[in-house]
Coordinates of C-alpha atoms in Angstrom, one line a residue:
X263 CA 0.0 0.0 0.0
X264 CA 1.4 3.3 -0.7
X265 CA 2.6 5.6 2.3
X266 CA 0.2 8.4 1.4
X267 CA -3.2 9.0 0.0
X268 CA -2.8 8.5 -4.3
X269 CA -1.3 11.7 -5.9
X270 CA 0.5 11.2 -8.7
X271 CA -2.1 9.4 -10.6
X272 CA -3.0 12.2 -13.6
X273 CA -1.2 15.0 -12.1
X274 CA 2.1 15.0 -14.3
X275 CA 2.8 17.9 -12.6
X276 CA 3.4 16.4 -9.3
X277 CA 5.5 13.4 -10.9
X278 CA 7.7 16.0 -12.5
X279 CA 8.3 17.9 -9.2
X280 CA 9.9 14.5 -8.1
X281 CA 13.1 15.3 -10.7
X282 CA 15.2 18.0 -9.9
X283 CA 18.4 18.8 -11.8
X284 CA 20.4 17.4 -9.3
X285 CA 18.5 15.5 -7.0
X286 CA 15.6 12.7 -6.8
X287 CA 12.7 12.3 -4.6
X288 CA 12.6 9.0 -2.8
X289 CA 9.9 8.3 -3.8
X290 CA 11.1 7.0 -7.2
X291 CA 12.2 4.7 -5.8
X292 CA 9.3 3.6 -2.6
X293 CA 6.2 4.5 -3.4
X294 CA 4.3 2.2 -4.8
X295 CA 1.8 4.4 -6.9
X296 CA 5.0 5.7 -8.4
X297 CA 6.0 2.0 -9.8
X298 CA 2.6 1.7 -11.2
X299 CA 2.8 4.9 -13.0
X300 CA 5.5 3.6 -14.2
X301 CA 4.1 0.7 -15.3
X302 CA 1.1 2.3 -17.0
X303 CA 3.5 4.9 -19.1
X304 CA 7.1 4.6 -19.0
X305 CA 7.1 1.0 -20.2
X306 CA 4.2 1.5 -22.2
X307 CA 5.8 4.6 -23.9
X308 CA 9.3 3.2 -24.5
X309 CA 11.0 0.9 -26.4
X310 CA 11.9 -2.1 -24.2
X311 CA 13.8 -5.2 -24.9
X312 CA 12.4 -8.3 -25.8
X313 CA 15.1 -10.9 -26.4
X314 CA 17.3 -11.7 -29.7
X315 CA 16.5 -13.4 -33.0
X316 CA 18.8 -16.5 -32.6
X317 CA 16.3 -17.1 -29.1
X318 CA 14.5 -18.3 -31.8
X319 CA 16.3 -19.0 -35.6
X320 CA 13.4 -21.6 -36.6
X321 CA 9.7 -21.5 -37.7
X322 CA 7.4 -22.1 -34.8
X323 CA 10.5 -21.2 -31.9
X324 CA 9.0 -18.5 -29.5
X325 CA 10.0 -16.6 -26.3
X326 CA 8.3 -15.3 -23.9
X327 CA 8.4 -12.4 -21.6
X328 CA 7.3 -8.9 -19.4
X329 CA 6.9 -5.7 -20.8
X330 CA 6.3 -4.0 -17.2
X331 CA 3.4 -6.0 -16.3
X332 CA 2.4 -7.2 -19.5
X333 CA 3.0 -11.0 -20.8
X334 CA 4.5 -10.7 -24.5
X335 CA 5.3 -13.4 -26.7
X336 CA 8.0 -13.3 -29.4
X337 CA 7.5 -16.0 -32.4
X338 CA 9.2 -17.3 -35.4
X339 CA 6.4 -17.3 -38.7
X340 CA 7.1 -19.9 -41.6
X341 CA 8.1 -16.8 -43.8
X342 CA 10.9 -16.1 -41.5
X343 CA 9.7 -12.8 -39.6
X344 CA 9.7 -12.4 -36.2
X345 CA 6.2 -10.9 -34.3
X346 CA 5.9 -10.0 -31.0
X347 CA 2.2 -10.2 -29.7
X348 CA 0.2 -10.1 -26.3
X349 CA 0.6 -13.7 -24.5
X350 CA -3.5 -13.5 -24.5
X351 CA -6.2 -15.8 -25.6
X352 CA -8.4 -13.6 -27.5
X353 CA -11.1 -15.9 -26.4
X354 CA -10.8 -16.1 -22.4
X355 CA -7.8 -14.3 -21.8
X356 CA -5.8 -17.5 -20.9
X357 CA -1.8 -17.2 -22.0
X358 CA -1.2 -19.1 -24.5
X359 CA 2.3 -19.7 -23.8
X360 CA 3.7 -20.3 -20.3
X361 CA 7.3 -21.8 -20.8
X362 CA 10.2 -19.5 -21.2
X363 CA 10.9 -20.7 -24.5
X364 CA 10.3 -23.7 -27.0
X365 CA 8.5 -24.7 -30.5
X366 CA 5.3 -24.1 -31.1
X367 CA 5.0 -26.4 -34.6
X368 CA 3.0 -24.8 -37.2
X369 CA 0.8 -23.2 -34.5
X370 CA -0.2 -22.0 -31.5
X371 CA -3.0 -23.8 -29.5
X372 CA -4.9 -22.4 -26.5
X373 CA -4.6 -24.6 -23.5
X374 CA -8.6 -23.3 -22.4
X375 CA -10.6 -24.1 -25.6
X376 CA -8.4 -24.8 -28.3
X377 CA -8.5 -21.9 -30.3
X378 CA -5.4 -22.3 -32.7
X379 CA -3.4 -19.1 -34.4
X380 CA -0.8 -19.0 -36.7
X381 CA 2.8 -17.8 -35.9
X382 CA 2.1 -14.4 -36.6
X383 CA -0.9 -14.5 -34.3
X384 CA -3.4 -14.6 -36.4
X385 CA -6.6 -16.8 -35.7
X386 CA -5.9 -20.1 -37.7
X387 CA -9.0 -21.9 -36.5
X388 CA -12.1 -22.6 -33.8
X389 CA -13.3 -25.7 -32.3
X390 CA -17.1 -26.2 -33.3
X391 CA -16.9 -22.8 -35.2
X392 CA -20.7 -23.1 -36.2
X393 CA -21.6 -22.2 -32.5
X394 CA -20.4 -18.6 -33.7
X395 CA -22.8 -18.5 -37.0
X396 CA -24.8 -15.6 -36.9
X397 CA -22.9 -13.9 -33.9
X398 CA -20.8 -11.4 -34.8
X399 CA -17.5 -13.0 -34.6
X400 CA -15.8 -12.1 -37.6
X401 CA -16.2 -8.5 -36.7
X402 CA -14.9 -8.9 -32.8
X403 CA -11.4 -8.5 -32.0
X404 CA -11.4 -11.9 -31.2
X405 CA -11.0 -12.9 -34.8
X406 CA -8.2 -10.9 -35.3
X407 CA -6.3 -13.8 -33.5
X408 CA -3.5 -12.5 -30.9
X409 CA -2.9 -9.3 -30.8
X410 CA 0.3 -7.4 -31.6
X411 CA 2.5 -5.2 -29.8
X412 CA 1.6 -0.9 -30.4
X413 CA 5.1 -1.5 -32.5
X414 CA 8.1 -3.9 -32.7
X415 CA 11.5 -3.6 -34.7
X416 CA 14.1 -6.1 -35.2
X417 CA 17.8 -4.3 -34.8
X418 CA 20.9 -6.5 -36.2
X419 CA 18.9 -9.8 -34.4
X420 CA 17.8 -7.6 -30.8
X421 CA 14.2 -7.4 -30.7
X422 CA 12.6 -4.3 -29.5
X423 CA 9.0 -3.9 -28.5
X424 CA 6.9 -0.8 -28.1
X425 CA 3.5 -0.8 -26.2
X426 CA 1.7 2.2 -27.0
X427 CA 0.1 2.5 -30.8
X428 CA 1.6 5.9 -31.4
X429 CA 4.8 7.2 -30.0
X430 CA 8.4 7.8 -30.6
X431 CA 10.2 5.6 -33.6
X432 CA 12.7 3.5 -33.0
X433 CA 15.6 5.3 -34.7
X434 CA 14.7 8.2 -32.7
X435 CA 14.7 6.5 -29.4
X436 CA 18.0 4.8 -29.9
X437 CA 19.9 7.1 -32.2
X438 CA 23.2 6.9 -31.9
X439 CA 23.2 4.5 -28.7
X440 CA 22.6 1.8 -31.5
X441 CA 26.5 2.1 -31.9
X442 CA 27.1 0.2 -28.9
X443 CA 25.0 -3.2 -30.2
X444 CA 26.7 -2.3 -33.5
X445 CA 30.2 -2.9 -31.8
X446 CA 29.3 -5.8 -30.1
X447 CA 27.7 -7.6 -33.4
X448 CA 30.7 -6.5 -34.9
X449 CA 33.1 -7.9 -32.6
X450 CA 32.1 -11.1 -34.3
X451 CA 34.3 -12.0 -37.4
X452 CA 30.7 -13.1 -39.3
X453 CA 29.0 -10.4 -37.8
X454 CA 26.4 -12.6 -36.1
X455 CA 26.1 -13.0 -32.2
X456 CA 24.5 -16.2 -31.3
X457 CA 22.3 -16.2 -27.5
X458 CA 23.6 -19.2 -25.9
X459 CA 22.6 -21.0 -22.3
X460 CA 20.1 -20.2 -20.0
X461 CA 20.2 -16.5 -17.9
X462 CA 21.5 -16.6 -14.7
X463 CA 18.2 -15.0 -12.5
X464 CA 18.5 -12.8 -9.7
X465 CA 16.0 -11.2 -7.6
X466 CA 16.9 -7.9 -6.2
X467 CA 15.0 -6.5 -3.3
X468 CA 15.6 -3.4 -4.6
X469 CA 13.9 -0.4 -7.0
X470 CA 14.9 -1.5 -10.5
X471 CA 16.3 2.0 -11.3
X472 CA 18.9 1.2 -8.6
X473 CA 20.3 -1.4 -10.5
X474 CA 19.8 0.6 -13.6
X475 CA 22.0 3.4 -12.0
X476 CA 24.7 1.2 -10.7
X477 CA 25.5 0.1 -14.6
X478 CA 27.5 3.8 -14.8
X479 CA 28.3 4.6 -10.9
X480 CA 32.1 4.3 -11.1
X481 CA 32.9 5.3 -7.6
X482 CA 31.4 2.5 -5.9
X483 CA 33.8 -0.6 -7.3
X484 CA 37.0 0.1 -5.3
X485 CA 34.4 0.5 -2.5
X486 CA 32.4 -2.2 -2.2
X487 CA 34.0 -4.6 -4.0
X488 CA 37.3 -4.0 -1.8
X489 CA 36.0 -7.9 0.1
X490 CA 35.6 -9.8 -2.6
X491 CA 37.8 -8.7 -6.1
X492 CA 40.1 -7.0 -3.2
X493 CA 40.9 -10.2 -1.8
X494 CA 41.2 -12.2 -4.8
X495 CA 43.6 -10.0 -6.1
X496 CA 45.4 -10.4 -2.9
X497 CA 45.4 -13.8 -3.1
X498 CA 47.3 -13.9 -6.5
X499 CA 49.9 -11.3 -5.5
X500 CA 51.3 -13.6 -2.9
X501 CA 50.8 -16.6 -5.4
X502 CA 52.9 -14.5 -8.2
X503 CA 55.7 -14.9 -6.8
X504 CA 56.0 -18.1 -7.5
X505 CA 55.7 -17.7 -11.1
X506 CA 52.9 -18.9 -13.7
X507 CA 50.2 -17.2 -15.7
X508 CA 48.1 -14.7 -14.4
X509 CA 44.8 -16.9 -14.1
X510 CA 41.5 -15.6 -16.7
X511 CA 39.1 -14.9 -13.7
X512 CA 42.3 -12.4 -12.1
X513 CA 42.0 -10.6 -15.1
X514 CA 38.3 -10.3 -14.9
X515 CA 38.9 -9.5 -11.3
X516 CA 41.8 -6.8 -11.2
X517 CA 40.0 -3.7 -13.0
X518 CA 37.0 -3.6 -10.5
X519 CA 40.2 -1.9 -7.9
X520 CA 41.2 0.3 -10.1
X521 CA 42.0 4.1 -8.6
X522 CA 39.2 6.6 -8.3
X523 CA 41.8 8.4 -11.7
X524 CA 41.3 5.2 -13.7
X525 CA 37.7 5.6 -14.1
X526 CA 37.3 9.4 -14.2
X527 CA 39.8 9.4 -17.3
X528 CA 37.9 6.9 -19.0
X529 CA 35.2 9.0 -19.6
X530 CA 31.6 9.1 -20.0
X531 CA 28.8 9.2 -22.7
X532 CA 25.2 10.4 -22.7
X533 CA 22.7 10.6 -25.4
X534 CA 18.9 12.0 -25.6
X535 CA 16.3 9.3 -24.6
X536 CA 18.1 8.7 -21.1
X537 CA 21.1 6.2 -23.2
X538 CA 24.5 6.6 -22.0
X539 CA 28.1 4.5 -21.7
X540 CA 31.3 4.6 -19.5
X541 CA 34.2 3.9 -21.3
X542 CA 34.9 6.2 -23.8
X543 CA 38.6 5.8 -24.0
X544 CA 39.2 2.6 -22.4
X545 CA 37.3 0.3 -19.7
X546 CA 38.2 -2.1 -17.5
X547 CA 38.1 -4.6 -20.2
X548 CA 40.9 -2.7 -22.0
X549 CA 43.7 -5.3 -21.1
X550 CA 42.5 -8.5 -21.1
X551 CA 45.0 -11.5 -22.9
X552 CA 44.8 -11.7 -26.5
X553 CA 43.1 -14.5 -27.6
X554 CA 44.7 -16.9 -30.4
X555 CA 43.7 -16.7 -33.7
X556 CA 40.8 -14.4 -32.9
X557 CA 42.7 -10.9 -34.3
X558 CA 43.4 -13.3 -37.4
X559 CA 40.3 -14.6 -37.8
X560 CA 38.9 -10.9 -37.7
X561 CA 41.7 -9.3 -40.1
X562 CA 40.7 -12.0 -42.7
X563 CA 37.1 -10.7 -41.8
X564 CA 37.2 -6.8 -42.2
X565 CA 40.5 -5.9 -42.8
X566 CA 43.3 -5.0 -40.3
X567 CA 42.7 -1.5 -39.7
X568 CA 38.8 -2.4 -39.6
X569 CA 40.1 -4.9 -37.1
X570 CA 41.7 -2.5 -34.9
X571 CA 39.2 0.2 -34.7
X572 CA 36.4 -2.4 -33.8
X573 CA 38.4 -4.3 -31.2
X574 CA 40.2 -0.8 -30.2
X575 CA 36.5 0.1 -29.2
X576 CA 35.9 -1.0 -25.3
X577 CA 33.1 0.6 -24.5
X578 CA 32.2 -0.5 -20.2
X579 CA 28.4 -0.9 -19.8
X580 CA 25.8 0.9 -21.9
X581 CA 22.6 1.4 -20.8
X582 CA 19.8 1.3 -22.7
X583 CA 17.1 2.9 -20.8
X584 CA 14.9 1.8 -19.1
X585 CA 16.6 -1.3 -18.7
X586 CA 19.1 -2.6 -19.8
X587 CA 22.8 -2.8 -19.9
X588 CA 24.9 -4.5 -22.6
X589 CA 28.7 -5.1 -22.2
X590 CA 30.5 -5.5 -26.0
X591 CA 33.8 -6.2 -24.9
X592 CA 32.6 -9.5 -22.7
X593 CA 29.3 -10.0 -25.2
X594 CA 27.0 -9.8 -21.9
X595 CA 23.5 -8.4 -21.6
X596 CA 21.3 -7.4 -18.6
X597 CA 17.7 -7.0 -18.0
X598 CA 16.4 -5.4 -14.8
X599 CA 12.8 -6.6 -14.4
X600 CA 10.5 -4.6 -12.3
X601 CA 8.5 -6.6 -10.1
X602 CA 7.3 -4.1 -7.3
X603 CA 8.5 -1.1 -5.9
X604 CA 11.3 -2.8 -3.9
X605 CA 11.7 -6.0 -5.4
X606 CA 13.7 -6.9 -9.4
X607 CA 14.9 -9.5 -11.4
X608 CA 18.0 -9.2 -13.0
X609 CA 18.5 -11.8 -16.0
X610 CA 21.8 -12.1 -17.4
X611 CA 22.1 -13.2 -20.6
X612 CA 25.9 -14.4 -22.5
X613 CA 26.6 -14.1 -26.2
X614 CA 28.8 -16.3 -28.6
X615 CA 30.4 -14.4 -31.0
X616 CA 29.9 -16.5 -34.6
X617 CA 33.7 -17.6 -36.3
X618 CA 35.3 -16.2 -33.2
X619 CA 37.7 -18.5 -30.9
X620 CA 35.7 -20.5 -28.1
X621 CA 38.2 -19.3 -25.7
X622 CA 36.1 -16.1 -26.3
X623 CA 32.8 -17.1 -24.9
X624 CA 34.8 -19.1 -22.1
X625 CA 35.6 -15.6 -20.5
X626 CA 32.0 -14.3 -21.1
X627 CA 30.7 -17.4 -19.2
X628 CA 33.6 -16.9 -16.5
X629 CA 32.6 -13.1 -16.4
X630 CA 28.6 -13.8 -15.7
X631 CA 29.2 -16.6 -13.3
X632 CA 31.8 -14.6 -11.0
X633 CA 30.4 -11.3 -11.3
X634 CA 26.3 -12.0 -12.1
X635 CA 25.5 -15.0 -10.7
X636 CA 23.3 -15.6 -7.5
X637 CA 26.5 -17.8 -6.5
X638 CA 29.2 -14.7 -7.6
X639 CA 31.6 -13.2 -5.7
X640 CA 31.0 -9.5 -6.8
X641 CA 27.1 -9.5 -7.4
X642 CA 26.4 -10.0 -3.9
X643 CA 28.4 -6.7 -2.4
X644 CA 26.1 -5.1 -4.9
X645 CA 23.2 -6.6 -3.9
X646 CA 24.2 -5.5 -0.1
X647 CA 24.2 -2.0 -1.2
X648 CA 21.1 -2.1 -3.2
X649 CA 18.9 -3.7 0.0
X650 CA 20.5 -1.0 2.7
X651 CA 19.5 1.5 0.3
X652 CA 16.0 0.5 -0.4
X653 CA 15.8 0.2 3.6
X654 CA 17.5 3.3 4.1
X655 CA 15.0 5.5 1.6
X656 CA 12.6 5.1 4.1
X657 CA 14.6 7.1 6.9
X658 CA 13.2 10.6 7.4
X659 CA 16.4 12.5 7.9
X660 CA 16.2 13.4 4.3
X661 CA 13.8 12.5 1.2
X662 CA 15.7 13.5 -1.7
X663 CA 18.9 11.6 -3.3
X664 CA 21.6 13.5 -4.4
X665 CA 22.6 12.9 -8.2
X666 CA 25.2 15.8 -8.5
X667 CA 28.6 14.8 -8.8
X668 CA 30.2 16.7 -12.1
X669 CA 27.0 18.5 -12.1
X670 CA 27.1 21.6 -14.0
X671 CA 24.4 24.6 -13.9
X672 CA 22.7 24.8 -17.0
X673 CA 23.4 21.3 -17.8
X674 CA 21.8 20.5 -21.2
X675 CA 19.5 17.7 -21.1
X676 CA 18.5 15.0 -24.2
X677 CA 21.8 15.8 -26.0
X678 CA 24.6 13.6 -26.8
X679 CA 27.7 14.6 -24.9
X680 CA 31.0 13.8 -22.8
X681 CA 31.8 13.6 -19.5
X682 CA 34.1 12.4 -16.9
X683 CA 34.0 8.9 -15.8
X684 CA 32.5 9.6 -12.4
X685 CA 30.0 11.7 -13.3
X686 CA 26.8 11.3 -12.5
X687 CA 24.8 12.7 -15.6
X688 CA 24.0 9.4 -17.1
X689 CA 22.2 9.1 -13.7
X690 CA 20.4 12.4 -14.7
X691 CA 20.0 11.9 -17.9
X692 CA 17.8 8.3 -16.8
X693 CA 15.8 11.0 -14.6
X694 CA 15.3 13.3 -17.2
X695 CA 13.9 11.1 -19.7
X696 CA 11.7 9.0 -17.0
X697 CA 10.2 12.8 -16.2
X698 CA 9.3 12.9 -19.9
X699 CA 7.8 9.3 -20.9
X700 CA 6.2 9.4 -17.7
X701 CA 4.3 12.4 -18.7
X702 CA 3.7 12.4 -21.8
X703 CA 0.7 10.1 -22.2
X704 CA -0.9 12.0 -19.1
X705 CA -0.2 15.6 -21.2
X706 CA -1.7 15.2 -24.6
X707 CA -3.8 13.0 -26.3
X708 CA -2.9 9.5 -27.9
X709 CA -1.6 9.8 -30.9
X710 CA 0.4 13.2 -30.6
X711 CA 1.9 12.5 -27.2
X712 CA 5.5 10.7 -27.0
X713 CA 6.3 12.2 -30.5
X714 CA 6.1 15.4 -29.0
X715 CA 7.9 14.7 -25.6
X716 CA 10.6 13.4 -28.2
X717 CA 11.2 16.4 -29.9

């Protein structure tokens, strides 16, 4: 139940007042009527991930998911297009898929009555149709089968899914950002990434925004990983000494202590839409060992100053708000799943990169299982901060949060722009563009509303 009578609902007034240019309300991140206001418009109104093509390469494969609070469905037709339509019986409402993924065949089938659709969703056939004769059917939405998504878009094999019938395109939403999916894909000597395993889950108790956040907070990892990457590092010092190869998981481990000068100097990228990246001119995944055969394999691919420039790109975490994060260098991808107000599931999700060594997606599975698992070492300091601070919101010593390191006056917002590394104003720039999807579809009317707050 929320602490205080309902007033945000309709008043985007009083949800904008909770954004400042420097500071956040708390109750972003508590209040219940907040998180379904954000369910309602921000996920409605943006575009959201749904999953990635080779989820599902054959006819009849499907996927399903949330959008906010919304079961979606994600399907392979027989022509070779992917759709992404409302898990929902037209008939009775019942979902018509309830597995994370599988293969359909050559159609869907409601568990309930047997309907049957095809892969695109459209209504294939009814048991004992004549019991419909004379009714009105063919004119219900019923007979349109399952319905579709407001709009969906298929970006070098990432699927992207947009609620609302009318809003901001896809290009403009993304714009640039798209760079950072286009590095990762590229990263691949074929140019094809390939989804591979199962996501390691992990439920938060925690705003999802926190998590969100934490994907570009770069004065937190010599802090609260000091226990656990600290004391691996440790560890390996005094085994050094007596020679041998710096193990793969020290590598992945060593950055994360880097000085408070490390990460400032590697800079910082925002761009309109609340998108943004640390890592501008190098990342902790800057100096990992060179793989065997992999340069090779990507000279012969694109040519060895093509080569360079696409491996000399190592971008840290982008986020791609709301939420999501994707890592090129390690071929990673998170979702942060809102649940409720305090509680969020974080899927991680690993990437094979197609013609590239295997020794490659041995790290990426080595860098999920020690830093994202529910069994890592690093996840669960993280986690530690996340649930003090959700607890700690609640104290009435002070109800905003302070977003204003590097902050300054006159700060443009929605533009694409540089930073230091430990700046907060990817932080504000999330802030900034929840203010304006949360508000548009409360200020004008359908159809003219998120295309506007885009502009």
């Amino acid at each position: 139940m929320p602490r205080y009578a309902p007033r945000y609902a309709n008043d985007p007034s009083a949800v904008k007042s909770l954004v400042e240019a420097e500071r956040v309300h708390r109750d972003v991140y508590t209040d219940p009527e907040v998180f379904d206001l954000e369910m309602e418009h921000l996920f409605a109104n943006t575009w959201v991930y749904v999953g990635h093509a080779s989820q599902i390469p054959n006819a009849g494969d499907y996927l399903t998911t949330e959008i906010g609070r919304q079961p979606i469905l994600a399907s392979r037709h027989t022509d070779g297009s992917v759709h992404v339509l409302y898990n929902r019986c037209p008939h009775k409402g019942t979902k018509i898929a309830s597995e994370p993924c599988g293969n359909t065949g050559k159609f869907f089938r409601c568990p309930y009555h047997a309907w049957s659709f095809k892969t695109n969703g459209k209504l294939l056939a009814i048991p004992f149709k004549k019991g419909y004769e004379g009714t009105g059917l063919k004119e219900s939405g019923a007979a349109e089968g399952l319905a579709p998504v407001g709009a969906s878009h298929v970006y070098r094999d990432f699927i992207f899914a947009r609620l609302a019938e009318t809003g901001i395109e896809f290009e403009t939403f993304f714009g640039d950002s798209l760079s950072s999916i286009d590095n990762m894909v590229d990263r691949s000597p074929e140019g094809r990434l390939v989804l591979e395993g199962a996501p390691l889950r992990y439920m938060h108790p925690c705003n999802w925004k926190m998590l969100v956040e934490n994907q570009t907070d770069t004065c937190h990892p010599m802090v609260a990983h000091e226990s656990s990457a600290g004391t691996a590092i440790s560890v390996w010092e005094r085994e050094e000494a007596k020679g041998g190869k710096k193990p793969m998981a020290v590598e992945v481990y060593a950055p994360f202590m880097a000085p408070y000068e490390f990460f400032e100097d590697m800079g910082l990228r925002v761009w309109p839409n609340g998108h943004g990246h640390t890592g501008v001119t190098t990342s902790i995944h800057a100096d990992y060992s060179a793989i065997p055969g992999y340069f090779e394999a990507m000279s012969e691919a694109y040519g060895e100053e093509r080569a360079k420039e696409i491996l000399g790109e190592n971008r840290h975490n982008t986020v791609y708000f709301p939420n999501i994060m994707v890592k090129g260098p390690i071929q990673t991808l998170r979702v942060f799943k809102p649940i409720a107000a305090d509680r969020t599931l974080v899927e991680s999700y690993t990437f094979r990169l197609a013609g590239a060594p295997d020794m490659l997606f041995e790290r990426t599975l080595m860098y999920n299982r020690l830093i994202n698992a529910p069994t890592s070492i690093v996840g669960h300091d993280d986690l530690e901060m996340y649930e003090r601070a959700q607890l700690g919101l609640h104290a009435d010593g002070q109800e905003w949060v302070n977003i204003q390191r590097l902050y300054e006056p006159g700060e443009e917002a929605d533009v694409t722009a540089l930073a230091g590394g430990t700046s907060e104003r990817e932080m504000r720039n999330q802030f900034h563009a929840w203010a304006k999807f949360m508000t548009a579809s409360m200020e004008e009317p359908a159809g003219e509303r998120v295309h506007e707050a885009a502009e």
